[in-house]
Structures are given as C-alpha cells and as structure tokens.
Short mmCIF file of C-alpha atoms in Angstrom, two decimals:
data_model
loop_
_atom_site.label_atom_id
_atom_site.label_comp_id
_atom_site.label_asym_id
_atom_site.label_seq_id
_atom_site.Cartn_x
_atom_site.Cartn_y
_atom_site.Cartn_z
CA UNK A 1336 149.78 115.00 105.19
CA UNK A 1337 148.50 118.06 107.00
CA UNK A 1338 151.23 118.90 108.07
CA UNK A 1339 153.16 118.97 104.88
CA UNK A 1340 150.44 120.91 103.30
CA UNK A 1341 150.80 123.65 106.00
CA UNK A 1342 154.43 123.52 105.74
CA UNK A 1343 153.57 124.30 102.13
CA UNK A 1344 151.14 127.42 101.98
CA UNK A 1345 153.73 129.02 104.42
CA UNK A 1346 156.76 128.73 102.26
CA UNK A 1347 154.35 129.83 99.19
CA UNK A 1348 153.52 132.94 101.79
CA UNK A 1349 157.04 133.62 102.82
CA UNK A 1350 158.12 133.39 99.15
CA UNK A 1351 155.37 135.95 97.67
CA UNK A 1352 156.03 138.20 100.77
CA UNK A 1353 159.56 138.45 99.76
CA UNK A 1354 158.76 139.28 96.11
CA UNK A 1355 158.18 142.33 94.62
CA UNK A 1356 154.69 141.95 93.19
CA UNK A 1357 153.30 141.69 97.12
CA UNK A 1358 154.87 145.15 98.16
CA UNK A 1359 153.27 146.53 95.22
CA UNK A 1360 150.13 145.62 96.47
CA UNK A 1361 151.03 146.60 99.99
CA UNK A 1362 152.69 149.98 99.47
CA UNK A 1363 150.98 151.35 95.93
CA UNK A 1364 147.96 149.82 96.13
CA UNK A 1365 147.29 151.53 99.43
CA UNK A 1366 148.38 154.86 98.46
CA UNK A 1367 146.06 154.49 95.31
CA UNK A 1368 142.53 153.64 97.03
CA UNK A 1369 143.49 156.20 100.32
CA UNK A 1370 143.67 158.95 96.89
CA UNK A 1371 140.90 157.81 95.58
CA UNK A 1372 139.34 158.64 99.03
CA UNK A 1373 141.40 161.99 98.99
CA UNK A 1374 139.80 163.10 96.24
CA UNK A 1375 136.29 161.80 97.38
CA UNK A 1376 136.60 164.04 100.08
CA UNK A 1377 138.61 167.04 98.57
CA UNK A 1378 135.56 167.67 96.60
CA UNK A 1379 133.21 167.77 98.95
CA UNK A 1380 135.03 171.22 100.22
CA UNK A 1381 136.06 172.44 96.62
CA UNK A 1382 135.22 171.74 93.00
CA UNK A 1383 137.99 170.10 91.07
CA UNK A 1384 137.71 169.52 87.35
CA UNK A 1385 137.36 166.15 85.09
CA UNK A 1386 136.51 165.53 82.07
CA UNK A 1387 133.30 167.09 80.09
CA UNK A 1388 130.23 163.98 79.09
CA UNK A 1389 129.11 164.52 75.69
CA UNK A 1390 130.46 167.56 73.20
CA UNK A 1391 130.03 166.68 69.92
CA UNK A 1392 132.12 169.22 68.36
CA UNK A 1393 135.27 168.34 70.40
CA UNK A 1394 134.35 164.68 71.84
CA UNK A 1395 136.53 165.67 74.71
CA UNK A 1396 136.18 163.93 78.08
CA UNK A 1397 138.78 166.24 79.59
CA UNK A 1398 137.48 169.22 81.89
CA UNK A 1399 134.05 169.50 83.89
CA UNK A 1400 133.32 169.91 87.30
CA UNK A 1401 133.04 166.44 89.48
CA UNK A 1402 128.81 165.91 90.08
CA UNK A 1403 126.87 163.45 91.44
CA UNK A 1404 124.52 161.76 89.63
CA UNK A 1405 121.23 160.44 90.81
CA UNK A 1406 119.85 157.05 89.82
CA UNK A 1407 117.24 157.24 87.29
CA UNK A 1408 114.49 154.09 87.38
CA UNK A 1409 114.16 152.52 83.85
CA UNK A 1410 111.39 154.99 82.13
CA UNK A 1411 109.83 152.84 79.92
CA UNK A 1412 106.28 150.77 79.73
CA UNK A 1413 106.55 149.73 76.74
CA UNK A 1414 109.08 146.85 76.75
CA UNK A 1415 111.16 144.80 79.65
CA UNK A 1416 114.72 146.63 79.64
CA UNK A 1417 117.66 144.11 79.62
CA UNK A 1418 120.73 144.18 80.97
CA UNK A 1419 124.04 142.23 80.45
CA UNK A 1420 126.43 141.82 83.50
CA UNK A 1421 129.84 139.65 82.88
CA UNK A 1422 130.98 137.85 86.34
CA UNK A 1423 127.90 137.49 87.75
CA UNK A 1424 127.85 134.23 89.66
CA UNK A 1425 129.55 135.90 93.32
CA UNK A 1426 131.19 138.95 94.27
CA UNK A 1427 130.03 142.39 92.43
CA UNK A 1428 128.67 140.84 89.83
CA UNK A 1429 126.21 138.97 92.01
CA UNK A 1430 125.38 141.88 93.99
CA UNK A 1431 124.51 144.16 90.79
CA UNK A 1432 121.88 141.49 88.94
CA UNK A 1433 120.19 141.20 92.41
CA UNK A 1434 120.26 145.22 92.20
CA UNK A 1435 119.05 145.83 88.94
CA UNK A 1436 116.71 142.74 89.16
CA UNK A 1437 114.93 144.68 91.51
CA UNK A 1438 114.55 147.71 89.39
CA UNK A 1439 112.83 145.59 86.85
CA UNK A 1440 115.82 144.78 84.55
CA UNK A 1441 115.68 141.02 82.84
CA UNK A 1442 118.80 140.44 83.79
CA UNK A 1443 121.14 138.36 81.48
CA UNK A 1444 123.81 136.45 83.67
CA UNK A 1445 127.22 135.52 82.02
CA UNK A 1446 129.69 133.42 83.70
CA UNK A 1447 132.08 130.35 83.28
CA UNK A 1448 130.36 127.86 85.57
CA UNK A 1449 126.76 126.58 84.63
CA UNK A 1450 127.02 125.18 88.35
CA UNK A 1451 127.58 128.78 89.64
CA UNK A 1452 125.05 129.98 87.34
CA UNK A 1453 122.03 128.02 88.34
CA UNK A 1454 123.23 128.81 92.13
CA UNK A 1455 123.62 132.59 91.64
CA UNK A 1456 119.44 132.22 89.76
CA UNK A 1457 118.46 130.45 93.12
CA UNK A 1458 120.20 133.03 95.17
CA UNK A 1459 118.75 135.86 93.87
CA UNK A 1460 114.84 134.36 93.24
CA UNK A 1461 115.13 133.38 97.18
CA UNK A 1462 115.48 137.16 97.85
CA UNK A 1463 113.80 138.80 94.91
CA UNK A 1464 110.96 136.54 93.94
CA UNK A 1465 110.10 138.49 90.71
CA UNK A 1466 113.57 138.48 89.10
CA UNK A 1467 113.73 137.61 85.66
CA UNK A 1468 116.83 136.39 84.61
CA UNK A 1469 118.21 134.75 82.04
CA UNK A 1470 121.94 132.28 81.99
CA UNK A 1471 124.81 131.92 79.64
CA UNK A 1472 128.02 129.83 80.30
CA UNK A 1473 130.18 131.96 78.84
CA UNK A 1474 134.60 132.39 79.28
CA UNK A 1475 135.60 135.55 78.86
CA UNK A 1476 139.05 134.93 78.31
CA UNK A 1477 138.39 132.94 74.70
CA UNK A 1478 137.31 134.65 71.95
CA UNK A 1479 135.69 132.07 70.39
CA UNK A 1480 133.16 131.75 73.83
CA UNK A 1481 132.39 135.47 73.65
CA UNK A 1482 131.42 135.46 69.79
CA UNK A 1483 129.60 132.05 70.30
CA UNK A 1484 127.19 134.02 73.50
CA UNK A 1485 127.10 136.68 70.67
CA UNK A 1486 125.13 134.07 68.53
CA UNK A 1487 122.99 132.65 71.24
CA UNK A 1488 121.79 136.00 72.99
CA UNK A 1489 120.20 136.55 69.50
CA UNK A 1490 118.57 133.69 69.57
CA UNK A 1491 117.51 133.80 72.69
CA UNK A 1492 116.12 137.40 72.08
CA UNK A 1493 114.10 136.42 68.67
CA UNK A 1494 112.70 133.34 71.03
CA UNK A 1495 111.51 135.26 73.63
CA UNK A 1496 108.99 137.96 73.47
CA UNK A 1497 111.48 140.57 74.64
CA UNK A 1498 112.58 143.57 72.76
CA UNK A 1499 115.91 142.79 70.17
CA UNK A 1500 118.23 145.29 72.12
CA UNK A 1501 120.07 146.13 75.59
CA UNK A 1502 119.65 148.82 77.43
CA UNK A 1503 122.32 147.88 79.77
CA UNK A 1504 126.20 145.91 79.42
CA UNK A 1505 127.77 145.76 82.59
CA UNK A 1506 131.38 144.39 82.14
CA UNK A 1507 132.07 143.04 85.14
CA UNK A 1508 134.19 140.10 85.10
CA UNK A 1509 138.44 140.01 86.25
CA UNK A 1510 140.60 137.57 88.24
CA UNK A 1511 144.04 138.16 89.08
CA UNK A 1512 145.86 135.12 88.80
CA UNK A 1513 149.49 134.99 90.62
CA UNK A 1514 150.72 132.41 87.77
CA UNK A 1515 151.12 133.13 83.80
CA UNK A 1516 148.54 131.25 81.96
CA UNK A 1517 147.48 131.70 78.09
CA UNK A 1518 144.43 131.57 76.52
CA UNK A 1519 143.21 129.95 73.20
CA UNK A 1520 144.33 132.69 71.43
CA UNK A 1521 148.06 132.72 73.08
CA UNK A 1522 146.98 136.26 75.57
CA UNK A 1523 148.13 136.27 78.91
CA UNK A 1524 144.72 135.06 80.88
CA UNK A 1525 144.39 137.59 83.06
CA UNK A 1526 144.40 140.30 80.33
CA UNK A 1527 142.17 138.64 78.11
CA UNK A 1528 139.50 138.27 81.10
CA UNK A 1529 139.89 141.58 82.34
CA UNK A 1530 140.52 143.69 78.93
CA UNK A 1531 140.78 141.73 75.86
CA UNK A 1532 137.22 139.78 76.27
CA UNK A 1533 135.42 142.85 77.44
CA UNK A 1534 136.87 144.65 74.11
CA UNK A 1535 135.60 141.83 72.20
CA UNK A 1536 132.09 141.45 74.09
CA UNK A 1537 131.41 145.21 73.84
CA UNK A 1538 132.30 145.61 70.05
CA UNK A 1539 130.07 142.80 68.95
CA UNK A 1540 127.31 143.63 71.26
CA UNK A 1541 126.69 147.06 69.57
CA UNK A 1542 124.30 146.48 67.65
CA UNK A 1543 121.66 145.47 70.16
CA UNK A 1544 122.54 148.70 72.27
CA UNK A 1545 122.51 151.13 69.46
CA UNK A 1546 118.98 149.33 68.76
CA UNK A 1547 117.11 150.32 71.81
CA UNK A 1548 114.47 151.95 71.71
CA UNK A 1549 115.85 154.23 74.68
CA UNK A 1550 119.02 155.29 75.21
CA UNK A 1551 121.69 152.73 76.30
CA UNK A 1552 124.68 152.37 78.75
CA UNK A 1553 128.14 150.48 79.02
CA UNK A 1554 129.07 149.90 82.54
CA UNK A 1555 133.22 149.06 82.72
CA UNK A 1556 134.45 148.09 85.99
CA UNK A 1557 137.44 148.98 86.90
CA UNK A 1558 140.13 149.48 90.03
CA UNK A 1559 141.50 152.75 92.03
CA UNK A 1560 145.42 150.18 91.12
CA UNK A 1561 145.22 151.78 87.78
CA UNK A 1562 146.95 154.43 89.55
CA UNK A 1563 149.54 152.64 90.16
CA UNK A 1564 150.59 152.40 86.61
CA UNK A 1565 153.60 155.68 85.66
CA UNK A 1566 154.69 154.15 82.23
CA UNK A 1567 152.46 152.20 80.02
CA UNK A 1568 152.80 150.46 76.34
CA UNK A 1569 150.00 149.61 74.15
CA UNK A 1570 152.06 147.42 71.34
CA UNK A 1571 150.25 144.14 70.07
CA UNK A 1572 152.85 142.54 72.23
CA UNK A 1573 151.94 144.02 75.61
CA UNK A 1574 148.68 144.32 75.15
CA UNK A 1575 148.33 140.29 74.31
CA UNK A 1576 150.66 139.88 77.63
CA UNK A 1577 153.23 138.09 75.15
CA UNK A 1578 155.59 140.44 76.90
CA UNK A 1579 155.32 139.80 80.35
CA UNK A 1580 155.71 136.15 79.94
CA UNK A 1581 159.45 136.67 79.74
CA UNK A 1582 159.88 138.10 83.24
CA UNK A 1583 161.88 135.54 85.61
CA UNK A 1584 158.60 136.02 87.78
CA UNK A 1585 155.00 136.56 86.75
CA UNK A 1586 154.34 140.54 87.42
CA UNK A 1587 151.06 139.75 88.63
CA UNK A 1588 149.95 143.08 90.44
CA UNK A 1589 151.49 144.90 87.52
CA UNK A 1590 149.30 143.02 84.66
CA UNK A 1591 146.42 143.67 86.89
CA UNK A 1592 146.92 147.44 87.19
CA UNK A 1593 147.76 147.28 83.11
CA UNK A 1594 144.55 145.54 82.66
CA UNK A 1595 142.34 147.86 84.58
CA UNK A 1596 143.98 151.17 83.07
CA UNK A 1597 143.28 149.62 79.49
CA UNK A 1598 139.58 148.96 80.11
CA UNK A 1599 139.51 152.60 81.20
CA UNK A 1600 141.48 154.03 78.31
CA UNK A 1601 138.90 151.62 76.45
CA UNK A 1602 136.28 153.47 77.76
CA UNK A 1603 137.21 156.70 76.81
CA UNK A 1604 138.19 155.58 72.95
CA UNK A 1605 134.69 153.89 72.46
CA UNK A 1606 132.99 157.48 73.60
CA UNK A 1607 135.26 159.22 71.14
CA UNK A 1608 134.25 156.86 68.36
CA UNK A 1609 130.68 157.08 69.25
CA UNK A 1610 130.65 160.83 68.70
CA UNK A 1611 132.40 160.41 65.51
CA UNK A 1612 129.56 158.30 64.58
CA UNK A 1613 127.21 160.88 65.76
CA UNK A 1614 125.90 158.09 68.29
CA UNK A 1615 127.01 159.05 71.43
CA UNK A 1616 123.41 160.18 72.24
CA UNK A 1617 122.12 157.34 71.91
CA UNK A 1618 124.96 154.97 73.74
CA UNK A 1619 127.01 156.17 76.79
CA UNK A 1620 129.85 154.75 77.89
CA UNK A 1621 131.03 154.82 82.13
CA UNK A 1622 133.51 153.74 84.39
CA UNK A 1623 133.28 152.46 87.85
CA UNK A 1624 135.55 152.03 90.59
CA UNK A 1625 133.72 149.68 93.54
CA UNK A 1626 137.14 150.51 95.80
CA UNK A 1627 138.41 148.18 98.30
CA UNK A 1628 135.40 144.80 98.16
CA UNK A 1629 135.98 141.40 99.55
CA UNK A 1630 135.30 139.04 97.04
CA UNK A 1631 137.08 136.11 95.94
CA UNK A 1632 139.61 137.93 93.70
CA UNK A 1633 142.63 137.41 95.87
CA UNK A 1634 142.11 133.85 96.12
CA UNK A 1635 145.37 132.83 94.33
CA UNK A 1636 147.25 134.95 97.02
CA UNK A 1637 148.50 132.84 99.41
CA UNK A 1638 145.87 131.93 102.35
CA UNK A 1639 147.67 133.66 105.24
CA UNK A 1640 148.35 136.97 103.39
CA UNK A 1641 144.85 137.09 102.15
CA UNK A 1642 143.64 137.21 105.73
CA UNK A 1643 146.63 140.01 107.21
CA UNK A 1644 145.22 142.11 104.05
CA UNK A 1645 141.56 141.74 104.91
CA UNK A 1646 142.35 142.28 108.74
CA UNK A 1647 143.98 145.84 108.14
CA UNK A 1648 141.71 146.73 105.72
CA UNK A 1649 139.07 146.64 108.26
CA UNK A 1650 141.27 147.98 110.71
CA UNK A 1651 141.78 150.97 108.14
CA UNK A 1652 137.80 151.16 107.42
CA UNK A 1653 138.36 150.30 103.74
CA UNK A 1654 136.86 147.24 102.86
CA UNK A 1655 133.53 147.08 101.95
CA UNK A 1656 130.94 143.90 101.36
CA UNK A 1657 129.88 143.57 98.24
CA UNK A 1658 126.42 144.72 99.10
CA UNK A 1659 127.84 147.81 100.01
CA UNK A 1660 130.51 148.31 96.99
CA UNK A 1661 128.31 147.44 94.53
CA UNK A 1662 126.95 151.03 94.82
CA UNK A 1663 129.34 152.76 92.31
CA UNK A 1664 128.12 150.63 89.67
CA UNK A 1665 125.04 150.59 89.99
CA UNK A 1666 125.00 154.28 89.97
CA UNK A 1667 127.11 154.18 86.86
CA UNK A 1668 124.35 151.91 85.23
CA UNK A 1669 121.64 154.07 86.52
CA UNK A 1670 122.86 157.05 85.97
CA UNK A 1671 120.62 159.67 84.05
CA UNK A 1672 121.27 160.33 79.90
CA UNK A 1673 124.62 162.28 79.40
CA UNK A 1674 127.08 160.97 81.88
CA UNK A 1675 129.55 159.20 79.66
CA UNK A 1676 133.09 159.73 80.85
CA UNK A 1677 132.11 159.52 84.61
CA UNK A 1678 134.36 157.53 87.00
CA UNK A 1679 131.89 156.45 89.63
CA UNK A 1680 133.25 156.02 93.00
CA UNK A 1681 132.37 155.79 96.35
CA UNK A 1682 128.34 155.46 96.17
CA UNK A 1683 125.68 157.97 96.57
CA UNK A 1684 126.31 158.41 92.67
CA UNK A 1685 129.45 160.72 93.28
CA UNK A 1686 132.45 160.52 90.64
CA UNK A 1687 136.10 161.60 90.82
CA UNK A 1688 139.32 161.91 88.61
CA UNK A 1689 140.60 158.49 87.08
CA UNK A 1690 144.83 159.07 86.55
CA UNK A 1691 146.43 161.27 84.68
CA UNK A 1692 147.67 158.82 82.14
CA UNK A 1693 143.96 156.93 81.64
CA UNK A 1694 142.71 160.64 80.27
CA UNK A 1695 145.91 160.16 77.48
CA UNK A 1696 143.49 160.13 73.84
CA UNK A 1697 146.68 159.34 71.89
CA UNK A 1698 147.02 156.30 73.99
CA UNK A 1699 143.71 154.98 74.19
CA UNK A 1700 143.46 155.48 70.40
CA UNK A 1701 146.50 153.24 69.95
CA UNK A 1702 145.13 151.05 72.23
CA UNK A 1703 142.36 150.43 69.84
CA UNK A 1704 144.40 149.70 67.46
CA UNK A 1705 146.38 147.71 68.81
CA UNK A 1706 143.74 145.58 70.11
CA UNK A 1707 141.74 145.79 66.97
CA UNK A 1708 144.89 144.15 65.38
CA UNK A 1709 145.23 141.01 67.88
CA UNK A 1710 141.93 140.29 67.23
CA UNK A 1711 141.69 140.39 63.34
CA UNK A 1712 143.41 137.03 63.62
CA UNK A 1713 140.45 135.62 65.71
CA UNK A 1714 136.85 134.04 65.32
CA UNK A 1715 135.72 138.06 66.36
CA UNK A 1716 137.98 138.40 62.75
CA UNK A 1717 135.64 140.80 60.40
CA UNK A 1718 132.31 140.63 62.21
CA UNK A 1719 133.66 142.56 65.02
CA UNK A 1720 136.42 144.99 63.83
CA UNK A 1721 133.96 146.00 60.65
CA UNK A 1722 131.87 147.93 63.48
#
C-alpha cells in the first residue's frame, strides 16, 4: 500500500511539473518577488514615485515618493481597540493576532475550523498571557457565512462591554487550490476566498469602522504574483471564475495571481469611494505584500515539489518564517493616519510600487461593479451593496 501511494504522489509530481501552471510559478513567480526586491533596494539609492495617500480634490493614489512608515501604538485610553484578522488559525494570520495582541488589540479571530480556532487561542495565551481574543468559525468562501459573522460580531459587541466599532480589519485569509472547486454561490473557490469574501466582509463591516471613535484601517493582503498578471478581465464571468472552469486544466497559478491583483485593485476603488464620501479621513485603506513565507499555502502542490521550492528558496535567501514576514502587515496595520494607498513590503515599515496594471482606476472601478453585480443575487443582496 505504501508503495502504491508513493508511486502515486510521483506521477501527480511528474504530471504538474510537466504542466504549464508549475513553470509559471517557477519562472514568473521568481522574477516577480526578485522585483519586488529590486525595487526594495532601488529606493534605498534613489526616490522613485507611487501613488499620493489622501487628496481629496483628486482621490488619486497615483504619484508620491516611496516612505517608510513607522508603527504607531494604539493612542487611545479610553476604550479596548479591536481588530479583525481573516485566516488566523496558522501561517500570517497567526503570526499578526499574536502581534497585535501584544500591542493591546482584542483581537477577533476568524477562521473555518473551530478546532484550529481554540488551538490558535491556546497558542497565543501560552506566549502572550494577557491576550484578549475573541473566535468566530467563519468560511470565507460562502457568502452566506460572512453575512451570518456580520450578525454575530454585533452581538457579540452589544454583549460585551467593548466599544461598537473596529479600529482594525485585517483580510488575511487565501488558499490556492490546484483543483476547480465552486462555492455555494457557483464562484470558483479560490476566488471567492481570496477576493470575493474579502469584498463581501469589508463592505458589510463598514459600519463598525466608520464608527470608531479614532480613525480606522483596512489591512488587504496580498502577493508580489500579481505581477505576473499582463492582461486582465473584470466581467461577472471572470470575476466569479465561471470562466476558467472551461480550461482543459485548472489555471491554478493564474487564478491565484487574478485573485491577488483584484484585492489590490479592490483596495484602491474602496479609497476612491471613501473620498467621494468625504470619509477617507476617517477610514484608510492598505495593501501588504508579506513576500516569499512558508506557510501551508502550497499544500495542494504535490509533496516533492513543495520541498525543491522551499529548498531553493532558502538557497536564494527568500523565504521567510512567518514570524519574520508578518512584518509588512503589521506595519500596514500600524501604520500612522494618512497612509492609504501604501503597498507595504519588506518590513521596517518600507513600501514600494504594486504593477502597473493594479494602479488602472478604470479597472478597479469596473471591478466594483462587476463584483457588486455577482453579489446582488446573494444573502449580502441589499444590506451590503446599499453601502
């Protein structure tokens, strides 16, 4: 029986080598982090320019001078400041509520496992004694789970004698699944964890971030492969992943890359509608980019690939423990009033350029719309879109 098995897991490895969605991991995901570096380090000889944080009059995110931003301790007294992270029973997500536990944040976990859950609150009370945290089993990828948490972190906040409002929502959670899968709304899985759900979560939270008595911040994590995306649609068909599913094989590096470049083009539409709302002082909206981390993501990648990828990454001095690239977003959630529009990367609360096409404002507004539409059809129907 062993035998067979590793018989197996090496034909599933020879047959994802030989496929295109493993060279585009090999080849452009390389190129895309070692850029990523580039510009790191480009800017630490020269100034290059990004886009500018808050201007009311234009709402632009499109031309200031890379900074870095220090991390600012939550300045209040008053009340316990909350913060929401998404995909935070291992990996990043683990890493950041231990983090921001620590900087006196009640932290509000949200993942699909209660098991995982109630492991992640023992893990993080054996090393930070103090931490105040707070569960929900929530999926991501189904609509009706993210409007149902909706209900019950409402309740939970008129319960407890904690401030109505969040100062921080980190959105966190992805997988990248090598097989098509659909969700209870027909998406493509992966899509609807990585974008679709985070769309949905961030819309209906609102409310409790605009309330805050202090000004409030939307972490979105994202991935140096959106680079790796030339040419990108934004019809209700590709954005639900109803178009992929008719490729003879699942284009799973590709949907990834699509995913992560629509959370970013995300980003950037939510700041533009803030300002239009004349509440962009009062809610920011960032982007960060933990590089190269060694979680569990590529766990659907074949066993022996997984390892030759995390043996030249180390070889190449890229990949990072979680501990370690957590940095970027916590300095993204940190980060002082008046940074949204920042693509953290690389720690020590520095920020680069994000591509060429995830700065495209006609794109990310159809985006919205796009999205908006899908989910009109959905249990986040009127209560969410009416924001």
């Amino acid at each position: 029986m062993g035998l067979i098995t590793v018989v197996k897991e090496l034909w599933r490895a020879f047959f994802f080598l030989c496929s295109l969605q493993f060279w585009r991991m090999a080849l452009l995901w390389t190129f895309s982090i070692l850029y990523s570096y580039y510009q790191l380090f480009k800017d630490s000889l020269s100034h290059s320019q990004y886009f500018k944080p808050l201007i009311p009059e234009k709402c632009s995110l499109f031309s200031q001078k890379l900074v870095s931003y220090p991390r600012c301790s939550p300045f209040t007294t008053t009340f316990r400041p909350v913060c929401v992270i998404t995909g935070a029973t291992s990996g990043l997500g683990l890493a950041a509520a231990y983090e921001l536990s620590k900087e006196g944040y009640v932290v509000v976990l949200v993942g699909r496992s209660q098991q995982l859950l109630s492991e992640t609150i023992t893990k993080i009370k054996d090393r930070n004694e103090h931490a105040h945290l707070e569960a929900f089993q929530v999926d991501l990828s189904s609509i009706e789970s993210v409007v149902k948490f909706k209900t019950s972190l409402q309740q939970w906040f008129l319960d407890s004698d904690l401030h109505c409002s969040i100062q921080i929502l980190i959105n966190n959670a992805g997988i990248l699944a090598t097989s098509p899968r659909v969700t209870p709304e027909g998406y493509d899985q992966m899509i609807g964890t990585n974008y679709i759900g985070a769309f949905a979560l961030t819309k209906l939270l609102l409310p409790l971030l605009e309330s805050s008595p202090v000004s409030s911040k939307i972490v979105n994590v994202t991935s140096f492969t959106h680079r790796a995306v030339t040419d990108v649609q934004v019809d209700e068909g590709t954005v639900s992943g109803e178009r992929f599913f008719r490729s003879i094989q699942y284009p799973c590096a590709h949907i990834y890359e699509y995913s992560k470049l629509c959370l970013i083009l995300f980003s950037y539409e939510l700041h533009r509608q803030l300002c239009l709302m004349g509440k962009s002082h009062q809610i920011f909206v960032t982007v960060a980019d933990p590089g190269v981390v060694q979680t569990n993501l590529m766990r659907e990648i074949p066993a022996i690939l997984s390892w030759l990828a995390i043996y030249v990454l180390k070889r190449l001095r890229l990949l990072q423990s979680p501990e370690c690239g957590v940095d970027s977003i916590v300095d993204a959630a940190l980060a002082p009033p008046g940074t949204s529009g920042a693509y953290f990367f690389g720690g020590n609360g520095r920020t680069i350029n994000p591509s060429t096409l995830s700065r495209n404002a006609k794109l990310a507004r159809e985006l919205w719309e796009s999205t908006s539409k899908l989910l009109s059809v959905t249990p986040f129907g009127a209560e969410g879109n009416s924001w």
